Structure formats: C-alpha cells, structure tokens
C-alpha cells in the first residue's frame, strides 16, 4: 500500500478550500470601514448605557433597580458587540441577535423594572439608547449574514472570482 502525499490531498480537499475562502472573506469583511464603525459605535453605546444612570442622573439613588439593570445590560451589550464582531466572525450573526434583544430590553426596561422609574429622564434615555443599540445590532447582523454568505453559495465566488481567498 502506498499512501498518497498528504500535502497534495489536503490542498485540494473541497472543505479546506471553502474554509480558507470563508476565513479570508470574514477577515476582509471585519476590516471594512463599515464594520469597524459599527463595532466602535456599539462599544460606545454599551459603555454609555452602563454609565447612563450617573450621566443622566436617574432618580432613586445610585443603586436603583433601573441603574443596576442599565449597568449590566450596557456591559453585556458592549462585550457582545465589540468582542464578537471582529474576533468570532462565524458566530457574529447569533451574537448580534442577542444584542438586538438587549437593545429591545433597554427600550422596555423603564416600564418592566419594578419601582417608580418611569420618569421622563429615564424613559427618554433608555428609549433613545435602546433604539441606537437595536439599530447597530441589526446592522451587525446584516453585515455578518452578508459576509459569511449563509444561504448564498455564490458569495465566495463573487468576492474572489472563484479562486482561493489567499
């Protein structure tokens, strides 16, 4: 029995070629100005949401329920959007949908969180920040879906002219 050259078989394996193309496409998409802008704005939005109770001056003291909710939600949103968008690009689509849920939660939190937190200042702050967070997460989700080519087998060939993405 003779064993074929493992190097030549691996280089022509169809899954390896597809994985190289996907990695190169994701790397290229993660370094576009649009992706970088979404990631930066999402990080700032998450940090603002975490600090907003103290910036906007929420009533009810420093540790009101809505202040703690915004702190935890803001940190989670910042980690999901900045940690996932450039580093784990294959999982970005689902991470962005989780960030969409956090944006929606931010919008409805003043009415859901127990206590008297539905003042004009808290509602306006959370609704505007939540809408921005939701839109950024939707943009990240759309960018991840386009760059990974899910459901569209022709996405790799179009980006690289059918060749290997190296």
Short mmCIF file of C-alpha atoms in Angstrom, two decimals, residues 24-132:
data_model
loop_
_atom_site.label_atom_id
_atom_site.label_comp_id
_atom_site.label_asym_id
_atom_site.label_seq_id
_atom_site.Cartn_x
_atom_site.Cartn_y
_atom_site.Cartn_z
CA UNK A 24 -10.48 35.25 4.08
CA UNK A 25 -13.93 36.71 3.37
CA UNK A 26 -14.70 37.15 7.07
CA UNK A 27 -11.31 38.75 7.67
CA UNK A 28 -11.83 41.14 4.79
CA UNK A 29 -15.37 41.99 5.96
CA UNK A 30 -14.23 42.57 9.56
CA UNK A 31 -11.71 45.15 8.43
CA UNK A 32 -14.06 47.23 6.32
CA UNK A 33 -14.67 50.78 7.50
CA UNK A 34 -18.39 49.98 7.90
CA UNK A 35 -17.72 47.02 10.20
CA UNK A 36 -15.21 48.99 12.23
CA UNK A 37 -17.62 51.92 12.57
CA UNK A 38 -20.46 49.66 13.72
CA UNK A 39 -18.18 47.99 16.25
CA UNK A 40 -16.90 51.32 17.61
CA UNK A 41 -20.37 52.87 17.85
CA UNK A 42 -21.72 49.73 19.52
CA UNK A 43 -18.92 49.78 22.09
CA UNK A 44 -19.63 53.44 22.86
CA UNK A 45 -23.37 52.76 23.06
CA UNK A 46 -22.82 49.91 25.52
CA UNK A 47 -20.48 51.98 27.65
CA UNK A 48 -22.92 54.90 27.65
CA UNK A 49 -25.79 52.60 28.60
CA UNK A 50 -23.76 51.25 31.52
CA UNK A 51 -22.90 54.74 32.74
CA UNK A 52 -26.18 56.46 31.78
CA UNK A 53 -27.81 56.35 35.22
CA UNK A 54 -24.99 58.52 36.55
CA UNK A 55 -24.66 60.66 33.40
CA UNK A 56 -28.38 61.38 33.04
CA UNK A 57 -28.95 61.49 36.81
CA UNK A 58 -31.62 58.85 37.36
CA UNK A 59 -33.83 59.47 40.37
CA UNK A 60 -33.96 57.00 43.23
CA UNK A 61 -30.33 56.97 44.26
CA UNK A 62 -27.19 55.50 42.82
CA UNK A 63 -28.28 51.87 43.09
CA UNK A 64 -31.85 51.95 41.89
CA UNK A 65 -33.11 48.87 40.06
CA UNK A 66 -33.03 50.58 36.67
CA UNK A 67 -29.48 51.84 37.27
CA UNK A 68 -28.29 48.29 38.00
CA UNK A 69 -30.24 46.97 35.01
CA UNK A 70 -28.64 49.55 32.70
CA UNK A 71 -25.19 48.83 34.11
CA UNK A 72 -25.46 45.08 33.50
CA UNK A 73 -27.18 45.45 30.12
CA UNK A 74 -24.65 48.03 28.92
CA UNK A 75 -21.66 45.89 29.86
CA UNK A 76 -23.25 42.85 28.22
CA UNK A 77 -24.06 44.77 25.05
CA UNK A 78 -20.54 46.20 24.80
CA UNK A 79 -18.99 42.76 25.26
CA UNK A 80 -21.30 41.10 22.74
CA UNK A 81 -20.81 43.70 20.04
CA UNK A 82 -17.14 44.56 20.42
CA UNK A 83 -15.89 41.13 21.39
CA UNK A 84 -17.78 39.26 18.69
CA UNK A 85 -17.83 41.46 15.64
CA UNK A 86 -14.15 41.26 14.72
CA UNK A 87 -12.94 38.17 16.51
CA UNK A 88 -15.52 35.40 16.21
CA UNK A 89 -16.99 36.26 12.87
CA UNK A 90 -18.80 32.97 12.23
CA UNK A 91 -20.77 33.42 15.46
CA UNK A 92 -21.39 37.12 14.95
CA UNK A 93 -24.83 36.60 13.43
CA UNK A 94 -26.25 35.00 16.58
CA UNK A 95 -24.31 37.37 18.86
CA UNK A 96 -25.82 40.34 17.03
CA UNK A 97 -29.31 38.91 17.52
CA UNK A 98 -28.60 38.60 21.25
CA UNK A 99 -27.51 42.24 21.17
CA UNK A 100 -30.83 43.07 19.44
CA UNK A 101 -32.62 41.51 22.40
CA UNK A 102 -30.57 43.66 24.79
CA UNK A 103 -31.48 46.77 22.76
CA UNK A 104 -35.16 45.87 22.91
CA UNK A 105 -34.86 45.22 26.65
CA UNK A 106 -33.28 48.66 27.10
CA UNK A 107 -36.32 50.24 25.46
CA UNK A 108 -38.90 48.50 27.66
CA UNK A 109 -36.88 48.33 30.91
CA UNK A 110 -38.28 51.54 32.49
CA UNK A 111 -41.77 50.01 32.47
CA UNK A 112 -40.76 46.43 33.33
CA UNK A 113 -38.28 47.00 36.14
CA UNK A 114 -40.04 47.18 39.50
CA UNK A 115 -40.17 50.50 41.23
CA UNK A 116 -41.02 54.06 40.26
CA UNK A 117 -38.52 54.51 37.42
CA UNK A 118 -40.77 55.73 34.65
CA UNK A 119 -39.76 59.39 34.80
CA UNK A 120 -39.23 61.41 31.64
CA UNK A 121 -35.45 61.37 32.07
CA UNK A 122 -35.20 57.59 32.41
CA UNK A 123 -37.67 56.84 29.64
CA UNK A 124 -36.09 59.21 27.10
CA UNK A 125 -32.59 57.98 27.97
CA UNK A 126 -33.48 54.30 27.67
CA UNK A 127 -35.65 54.61 24.57
CA UNK A 128 -33.06 56.59 22.58
CA UNK A 129 -30.16 54.41 23.73
CA UNK A 130 -32.17 51.24 23.11
CA UNK A 131 -33.12 52.30 19.58
CA UNK A 132 -29.49 53.08 18.76
#
